[in-house]
Coordinates of C-alpha atoms and ligand atoms in Angstrom, one line a residue:
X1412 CA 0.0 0.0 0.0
X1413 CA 1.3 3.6 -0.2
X1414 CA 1.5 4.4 3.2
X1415 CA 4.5 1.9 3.4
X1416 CA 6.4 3.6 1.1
X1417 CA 9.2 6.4 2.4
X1418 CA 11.0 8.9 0.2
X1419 CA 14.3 9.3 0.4
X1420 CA 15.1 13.6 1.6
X1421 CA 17.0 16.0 -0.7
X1422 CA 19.7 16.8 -0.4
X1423 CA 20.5 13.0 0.6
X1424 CA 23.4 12.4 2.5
X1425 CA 24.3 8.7 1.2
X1426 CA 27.3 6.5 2.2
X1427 CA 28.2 4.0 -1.0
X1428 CA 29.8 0.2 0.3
X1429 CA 31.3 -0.3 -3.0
X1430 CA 33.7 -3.5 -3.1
X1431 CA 36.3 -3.2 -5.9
X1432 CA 37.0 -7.0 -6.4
X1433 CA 33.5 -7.6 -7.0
X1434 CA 32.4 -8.5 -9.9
X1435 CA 34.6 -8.3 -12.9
X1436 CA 36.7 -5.6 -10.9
X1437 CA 35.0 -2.6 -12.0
X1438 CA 32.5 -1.5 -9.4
X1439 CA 35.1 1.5 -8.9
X1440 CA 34.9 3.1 -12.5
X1441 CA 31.5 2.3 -13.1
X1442 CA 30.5 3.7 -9.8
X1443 CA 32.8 7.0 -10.7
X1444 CA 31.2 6.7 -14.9
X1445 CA 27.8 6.1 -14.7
X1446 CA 26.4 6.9 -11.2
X1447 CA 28.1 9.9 -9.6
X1448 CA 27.1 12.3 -12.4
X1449 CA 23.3 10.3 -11.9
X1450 CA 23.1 11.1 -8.2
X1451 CA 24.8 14.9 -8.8
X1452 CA 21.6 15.4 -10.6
X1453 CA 19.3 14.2 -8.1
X1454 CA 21.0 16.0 -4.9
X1455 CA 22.4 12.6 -3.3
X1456 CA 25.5 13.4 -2.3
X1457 CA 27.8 9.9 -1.8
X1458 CA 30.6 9.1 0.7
X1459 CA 32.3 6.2 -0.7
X1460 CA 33.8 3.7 1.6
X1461 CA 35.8 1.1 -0.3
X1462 CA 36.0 -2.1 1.2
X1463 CA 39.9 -4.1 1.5
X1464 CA 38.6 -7.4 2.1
X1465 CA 36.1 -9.4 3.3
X1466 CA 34.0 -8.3 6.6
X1467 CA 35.3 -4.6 6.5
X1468 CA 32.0 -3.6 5.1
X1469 CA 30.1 -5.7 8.2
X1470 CA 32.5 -4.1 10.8
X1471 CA 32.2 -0.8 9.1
X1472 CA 28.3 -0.8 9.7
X1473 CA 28.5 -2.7 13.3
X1474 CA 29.6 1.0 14.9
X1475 CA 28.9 3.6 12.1
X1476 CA 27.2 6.6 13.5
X1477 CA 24.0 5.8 11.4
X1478 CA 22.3 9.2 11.5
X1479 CA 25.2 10.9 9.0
X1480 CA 23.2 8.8 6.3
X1481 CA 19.8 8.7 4.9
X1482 CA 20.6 5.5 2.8
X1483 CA 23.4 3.0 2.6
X1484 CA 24.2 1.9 -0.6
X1485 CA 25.6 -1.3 -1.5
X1486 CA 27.8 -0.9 -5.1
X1487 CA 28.7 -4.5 -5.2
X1488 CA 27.0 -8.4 -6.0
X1489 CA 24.7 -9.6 -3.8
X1490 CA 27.8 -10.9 -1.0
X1491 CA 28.2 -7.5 0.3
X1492 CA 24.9 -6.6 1.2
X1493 CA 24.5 -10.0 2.9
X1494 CA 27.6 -8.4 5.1
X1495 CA 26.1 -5.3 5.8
X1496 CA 22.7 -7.0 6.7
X1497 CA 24.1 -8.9 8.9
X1498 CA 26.3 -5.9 10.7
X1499 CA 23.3 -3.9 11.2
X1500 CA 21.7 -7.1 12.6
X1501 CA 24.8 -7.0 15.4
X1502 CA 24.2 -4.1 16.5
X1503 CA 22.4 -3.9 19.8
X1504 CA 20.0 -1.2 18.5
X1505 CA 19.3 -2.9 15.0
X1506 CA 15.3 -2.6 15.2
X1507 CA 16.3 1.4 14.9
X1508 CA 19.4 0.6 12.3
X1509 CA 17.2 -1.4 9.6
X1510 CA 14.8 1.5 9.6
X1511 CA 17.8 2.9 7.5
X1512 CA 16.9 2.7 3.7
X1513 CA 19.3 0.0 2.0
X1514 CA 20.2 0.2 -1.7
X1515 CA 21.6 -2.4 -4.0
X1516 CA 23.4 -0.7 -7.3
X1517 CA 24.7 -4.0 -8.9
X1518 CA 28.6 -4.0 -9.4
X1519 CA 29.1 -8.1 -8.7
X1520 CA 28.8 -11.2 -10.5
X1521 CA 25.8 -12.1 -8.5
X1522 CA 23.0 -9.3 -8.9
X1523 CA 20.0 -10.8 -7.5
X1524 CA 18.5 -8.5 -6.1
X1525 CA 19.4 -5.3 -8.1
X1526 CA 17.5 -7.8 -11.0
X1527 CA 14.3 -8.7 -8.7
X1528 CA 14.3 -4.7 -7.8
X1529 CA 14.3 -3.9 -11.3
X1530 CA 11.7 -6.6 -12.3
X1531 CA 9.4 -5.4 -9.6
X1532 CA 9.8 -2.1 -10.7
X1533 CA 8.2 -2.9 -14.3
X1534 CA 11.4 -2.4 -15.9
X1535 CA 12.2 -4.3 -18.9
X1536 CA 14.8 -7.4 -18.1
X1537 CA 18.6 -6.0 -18.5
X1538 CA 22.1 -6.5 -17.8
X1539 CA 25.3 -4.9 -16.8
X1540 CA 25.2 -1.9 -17.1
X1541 CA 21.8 -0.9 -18.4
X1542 CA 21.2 -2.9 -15.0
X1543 CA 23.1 -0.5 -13.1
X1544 CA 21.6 2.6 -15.0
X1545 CA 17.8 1.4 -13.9
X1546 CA 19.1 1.1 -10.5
X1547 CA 21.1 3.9 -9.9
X1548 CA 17.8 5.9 -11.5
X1549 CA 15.4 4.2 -8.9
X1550 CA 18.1 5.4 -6.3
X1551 CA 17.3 9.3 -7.7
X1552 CA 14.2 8.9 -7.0
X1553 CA 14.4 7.7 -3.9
X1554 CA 11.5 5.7 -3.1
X1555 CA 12.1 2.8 -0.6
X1556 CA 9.7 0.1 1.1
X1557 CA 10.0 -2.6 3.4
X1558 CA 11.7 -5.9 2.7
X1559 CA 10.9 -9.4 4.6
X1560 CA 13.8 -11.1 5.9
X1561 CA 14.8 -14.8 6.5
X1562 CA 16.5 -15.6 10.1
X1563 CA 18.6 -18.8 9.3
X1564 CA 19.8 -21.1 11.9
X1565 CA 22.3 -23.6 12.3
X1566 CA 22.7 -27.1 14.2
X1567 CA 26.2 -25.5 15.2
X1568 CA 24.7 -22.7 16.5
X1569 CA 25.2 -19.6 13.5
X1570 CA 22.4 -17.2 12.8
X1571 CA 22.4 -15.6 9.8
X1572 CA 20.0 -12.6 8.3
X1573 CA 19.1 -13.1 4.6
X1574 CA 17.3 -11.1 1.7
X1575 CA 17.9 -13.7 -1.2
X1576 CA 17.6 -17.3 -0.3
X1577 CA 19.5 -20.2 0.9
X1578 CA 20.9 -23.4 -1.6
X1579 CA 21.7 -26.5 -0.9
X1580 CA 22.7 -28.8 -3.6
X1581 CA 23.1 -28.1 -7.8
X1582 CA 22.2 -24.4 -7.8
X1583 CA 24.5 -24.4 -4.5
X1584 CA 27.6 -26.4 -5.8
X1585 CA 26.9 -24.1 -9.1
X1586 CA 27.5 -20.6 -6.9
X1587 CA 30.5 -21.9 -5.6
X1588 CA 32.1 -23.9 -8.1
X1589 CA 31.9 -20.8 -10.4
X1590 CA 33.2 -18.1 -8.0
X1591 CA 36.5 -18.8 -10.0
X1592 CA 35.2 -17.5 -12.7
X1593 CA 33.9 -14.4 -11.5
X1594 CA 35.9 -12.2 -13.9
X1595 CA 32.9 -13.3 -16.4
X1596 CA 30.4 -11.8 -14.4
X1597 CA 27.1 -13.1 -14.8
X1598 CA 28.2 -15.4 -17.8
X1599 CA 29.8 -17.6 -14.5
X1600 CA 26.9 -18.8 -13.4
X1601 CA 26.2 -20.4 -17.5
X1602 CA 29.5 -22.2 -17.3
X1603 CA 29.2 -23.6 -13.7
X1604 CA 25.6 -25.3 -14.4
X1605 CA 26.8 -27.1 -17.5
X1606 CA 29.9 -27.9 -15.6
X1607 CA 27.7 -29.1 -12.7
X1608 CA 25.1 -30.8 -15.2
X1609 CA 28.2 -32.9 -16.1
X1610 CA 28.6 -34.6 -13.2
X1611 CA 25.1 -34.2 -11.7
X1612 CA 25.0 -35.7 -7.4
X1613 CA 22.2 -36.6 -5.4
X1614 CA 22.0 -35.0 -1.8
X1615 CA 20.5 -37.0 0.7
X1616 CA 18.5 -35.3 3.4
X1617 CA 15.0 -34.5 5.0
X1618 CA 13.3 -31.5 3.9
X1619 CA 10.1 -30.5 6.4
X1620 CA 8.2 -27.2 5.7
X1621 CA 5.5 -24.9 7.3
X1622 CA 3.1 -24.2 4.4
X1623 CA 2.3 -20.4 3.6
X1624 CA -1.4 -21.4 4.0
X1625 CA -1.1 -22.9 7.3
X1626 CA -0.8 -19.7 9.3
X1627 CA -3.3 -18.4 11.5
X1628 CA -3.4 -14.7 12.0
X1629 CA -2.5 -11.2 10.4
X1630 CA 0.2 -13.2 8.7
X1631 CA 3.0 -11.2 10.6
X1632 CA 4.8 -13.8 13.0
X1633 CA 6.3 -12.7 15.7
X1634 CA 10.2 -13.1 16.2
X1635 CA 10.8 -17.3 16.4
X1636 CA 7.5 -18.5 17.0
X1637 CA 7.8 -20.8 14.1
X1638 CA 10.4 -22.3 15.1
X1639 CA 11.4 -25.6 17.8
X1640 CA 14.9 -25.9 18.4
X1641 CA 16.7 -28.1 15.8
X1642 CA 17.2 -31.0 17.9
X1643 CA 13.3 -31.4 18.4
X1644 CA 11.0 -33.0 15.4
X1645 CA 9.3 -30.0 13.4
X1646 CA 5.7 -29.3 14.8
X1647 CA 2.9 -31.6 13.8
X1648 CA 1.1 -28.9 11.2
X1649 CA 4.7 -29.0 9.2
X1650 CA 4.6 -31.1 5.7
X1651 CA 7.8 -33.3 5.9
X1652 CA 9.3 -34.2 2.2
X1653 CA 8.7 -38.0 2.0
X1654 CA 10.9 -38.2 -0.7
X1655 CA 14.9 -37.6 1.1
X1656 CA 17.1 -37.6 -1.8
X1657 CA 17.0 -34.5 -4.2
X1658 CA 19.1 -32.6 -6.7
X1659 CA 18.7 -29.1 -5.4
X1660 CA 17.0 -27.7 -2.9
X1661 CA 16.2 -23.6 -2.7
X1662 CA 14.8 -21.4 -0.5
X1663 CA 13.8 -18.0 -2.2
X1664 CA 12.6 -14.6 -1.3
X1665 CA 13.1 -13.0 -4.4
X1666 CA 12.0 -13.0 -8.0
X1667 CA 15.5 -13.7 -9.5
X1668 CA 18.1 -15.9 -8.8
X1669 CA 20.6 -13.9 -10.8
X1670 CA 20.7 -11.3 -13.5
X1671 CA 19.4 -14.3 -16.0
X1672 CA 17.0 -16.5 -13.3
X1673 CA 13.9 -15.7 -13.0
X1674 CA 13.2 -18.5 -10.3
X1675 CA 10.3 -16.6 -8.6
X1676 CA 8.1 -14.8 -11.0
X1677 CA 5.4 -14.1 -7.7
X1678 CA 7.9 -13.4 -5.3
X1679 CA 7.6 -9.3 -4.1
X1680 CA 9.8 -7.5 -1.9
X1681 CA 7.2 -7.7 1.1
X1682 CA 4.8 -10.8 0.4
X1683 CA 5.7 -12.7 3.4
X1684 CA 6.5 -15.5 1.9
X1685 CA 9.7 -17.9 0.9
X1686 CA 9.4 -20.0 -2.3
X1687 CA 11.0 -23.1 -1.6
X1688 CA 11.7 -25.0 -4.8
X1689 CA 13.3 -28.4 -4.6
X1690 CA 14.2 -30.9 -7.0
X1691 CA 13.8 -34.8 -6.5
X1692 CA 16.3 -37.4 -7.6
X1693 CA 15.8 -39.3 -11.1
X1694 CA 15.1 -35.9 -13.1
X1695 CA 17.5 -36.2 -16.7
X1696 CA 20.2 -34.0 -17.5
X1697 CA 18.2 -32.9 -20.3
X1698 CA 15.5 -32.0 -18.4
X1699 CA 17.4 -30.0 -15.6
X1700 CA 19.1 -28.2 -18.6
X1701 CA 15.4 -27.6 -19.8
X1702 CA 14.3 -26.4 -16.4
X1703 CA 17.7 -23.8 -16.1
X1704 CA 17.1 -22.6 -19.6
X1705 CA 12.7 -21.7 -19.0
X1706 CA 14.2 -19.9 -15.9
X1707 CA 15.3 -17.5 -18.5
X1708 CA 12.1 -16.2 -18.9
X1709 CA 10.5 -17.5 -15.7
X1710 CA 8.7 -20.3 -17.7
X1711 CA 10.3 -23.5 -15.9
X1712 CA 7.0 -24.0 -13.9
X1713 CA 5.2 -24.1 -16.8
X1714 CA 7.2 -27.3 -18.4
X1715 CA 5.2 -29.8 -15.6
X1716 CA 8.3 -31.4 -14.6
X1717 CA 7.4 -34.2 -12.1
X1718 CA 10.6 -33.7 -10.3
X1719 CA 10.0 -29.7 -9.9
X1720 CA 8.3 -29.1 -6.9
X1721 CA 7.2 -25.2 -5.7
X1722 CA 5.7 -24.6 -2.2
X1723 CA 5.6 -21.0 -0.9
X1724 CA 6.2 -21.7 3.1
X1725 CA 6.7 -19.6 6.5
X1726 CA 9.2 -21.8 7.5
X1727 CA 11.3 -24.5 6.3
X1728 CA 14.1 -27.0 8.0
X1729 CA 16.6 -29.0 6.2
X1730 CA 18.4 -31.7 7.8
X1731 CA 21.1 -33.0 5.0
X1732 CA 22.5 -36.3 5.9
X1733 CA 26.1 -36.1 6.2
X1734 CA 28.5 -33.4 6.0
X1735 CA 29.4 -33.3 2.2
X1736 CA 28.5 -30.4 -0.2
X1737 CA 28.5 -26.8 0.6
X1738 CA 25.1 -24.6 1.4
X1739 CA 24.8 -21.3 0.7
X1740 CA 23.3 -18.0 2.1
X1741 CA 22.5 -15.0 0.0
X1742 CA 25.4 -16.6 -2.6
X1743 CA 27.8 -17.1 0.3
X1744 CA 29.4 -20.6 1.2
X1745 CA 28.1 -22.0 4.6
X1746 CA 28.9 -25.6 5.5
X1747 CA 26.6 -28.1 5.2
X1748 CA 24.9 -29.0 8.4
X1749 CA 20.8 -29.0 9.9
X1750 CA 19.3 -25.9 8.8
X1751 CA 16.0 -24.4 9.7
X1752 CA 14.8 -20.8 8.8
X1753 CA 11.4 -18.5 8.8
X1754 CA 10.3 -15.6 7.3
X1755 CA 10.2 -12.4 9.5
X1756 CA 7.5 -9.7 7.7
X1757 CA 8.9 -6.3 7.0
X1758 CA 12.2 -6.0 8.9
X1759 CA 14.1 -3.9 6.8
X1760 CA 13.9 -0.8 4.3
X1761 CA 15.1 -1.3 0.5
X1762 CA 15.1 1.4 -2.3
X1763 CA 12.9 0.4 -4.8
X1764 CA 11.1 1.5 -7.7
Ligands
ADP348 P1 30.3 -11.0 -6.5 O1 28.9 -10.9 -7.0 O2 31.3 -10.6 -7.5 O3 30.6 -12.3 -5.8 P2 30.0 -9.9 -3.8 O4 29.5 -8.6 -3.4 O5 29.2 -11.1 -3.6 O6 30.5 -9.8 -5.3 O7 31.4 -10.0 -3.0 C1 32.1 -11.2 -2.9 C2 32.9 -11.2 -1.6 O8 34.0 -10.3 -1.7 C3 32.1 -10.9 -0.4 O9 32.1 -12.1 0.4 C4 32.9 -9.8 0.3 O10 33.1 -10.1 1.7 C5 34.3 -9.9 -0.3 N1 35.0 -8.6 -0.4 C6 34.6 -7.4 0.0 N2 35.6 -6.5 -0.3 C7 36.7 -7.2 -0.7 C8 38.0 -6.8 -1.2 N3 38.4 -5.5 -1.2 N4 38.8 -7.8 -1.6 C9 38.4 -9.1 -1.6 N5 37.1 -9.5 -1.3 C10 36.3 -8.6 -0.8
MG349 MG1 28.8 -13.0 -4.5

């Protein structure tokens, strides 16, 4: 509705995360070619931190003085952001700190969510830098509206905050395999799923969910109520997978995947909801390939593959048997151990269109 939507003031005082490695190494010039003269325009004046390595963004926004900004922007793939979420989430007044605007200007390799943002915003689908031209554009005009997160838990003990979704399996193996290849920018994550498709595995593991249907109430839980500690059997109104060995298994809260995925056509920024696709054992090559190639368009549903399964959940755990394999969070490489996450409604702010 309207009344969730912020604008962004003018002048706008905005501090730029921008990650020089990212991508295919030019976040730096493209930030300097094609956005500063956009935001000159539009009375945004940036401060641009560049990161050194890994984590200097999250402890950059763990103690930042957060009322010098009225946005921070992220100029890198979807990696960075996942840091800075999860900074502001450390902090011990982070109900307060999300209420800061957050904006994603795509400089990676993995742009999901500058492509989702642009997709919800009507835009026609783009790359590169027409990608970062759309976004930098909604930036000007400032607009921003709440985005749901996903609290993910581990057997171990982690807790993580994400705004993209969680992998386990192919579309997993595929994200990692192909950071190597990240000087290729998007065209990684082509290479990586025929190299994966090569020698296709089967992960073995238990998959239980809370159906999106099965709440009771306004449909905004409350912090962890969906949840029973890891060690317990999900609740008795869960659906548990009868079927425990599977090619991929993702959790996602946004329309796209990457710049080229358009895994969740339905998914919004704010519908409460994760789209948890999974894919059973015994699917073909050929018909993976057939599914990654309708993703394209955001058709794959509409193939009726009997392996493709779509259930839009509150909740879902995932108890992989054995230790093998890698899982990832918002593109970044967790290990592979019991997992269990929810949806919390409209925790943070995101410019969008
Ligand atoms: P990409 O889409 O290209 O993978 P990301 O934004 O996902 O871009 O960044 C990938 C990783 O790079 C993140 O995990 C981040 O922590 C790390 N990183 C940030 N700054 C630097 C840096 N200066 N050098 C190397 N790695 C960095
Ligand atoms: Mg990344």
């Amino acid at each position: 509705s309207p009344a969730d939507y912020g604008v962004l003031p003018r002048p706008c005082r905005a501090l730029v995360l921008l990650n020089p490695q990212s991508g295919a190494g030019r976040a730096l010039e493209d930030f300097q070619a094609v956005v500063q003269p956009m935001l000159a325009d539009a009375d945004i004046t940036p401060t641009v931190f560049v990161t050194e390595r890994p984590h200097h963004a999250q402890e950059k926004v763990q103690d930042e003085d957060l009322s010098q900004w009225d946005v921070l922007v992220v100029m890198s793939g979807d990696g960075l952001l996942h840091e800075v979420l999860n900074g502001l989430m450390e902090r011990p007044d982070w109900e307060q700190a999300l209420q800061t605007p957050l904006c994603i200007l795509p400089g990676g390799s993995g742009n999901a969510l500058a492509a989702s943002i642009n997709y919800y915003a009507g835009n026609d689908h783009v790359a590169k830098k027409k990608l970062l031209t759309n976004c930098t554009f909604i930036l000007c005009k400032g607009l921003h509206a709440p985005m749901d997160l996903v609290s993910l838990s581990t057997a171990s003990g982690k807790r993580f905050f994400s705004f993209l979704g969680f992998g386990w399996g192919f579309i997993a193996d595929v994200d990692i395999d192909s950071e190597k290849y990240r000087r290729l920018g998007n065209a990684r994550f082509t290479l990586g799923t025929l190299q994966c498709l090569v020698r296709l595995r089967i992960y073995q593991g238990r998959l239980s969910y809370l159906p999106a249907a099965a709440l009771t109430g306004d449909g905004e839980p409350p912090a962890d109520t969906l949840l029973v500690p890891l060690g317990q059997p999900v609740p008795p109104h869960w659906v548990v997978v009868p079927e425990e060995e599977f090619v991929c298994v993702y959790a996602i809260y946004q329309s796209h995947l990457g710049t080229n995925l358009l895994m969740a056509p339905a998914a919004r920024l704010h519908d409460g909801c994760i789209h948890l696709f999974y894919v059973r054992a015994g699917i073909s090559r050929v018909a993976l390939l057939k599914i990654f190639l309708a993703m394209g368009r955001g058709t794959h549903l509409e193939l009726n593959c009997p392996h493709l399964h779509c259930v839009p959940v509150r909740a879902f755990r995932l108890e992989p048997r054995g230790s093998a394999g890698v899982m990832t969070v918002d593109g970044e490489a967790l290990a592979c151990e019991p997992v269990q996450g929810q949806i919390h409604g409209r925790m943070c702010r995101v410019v969008t269109g």
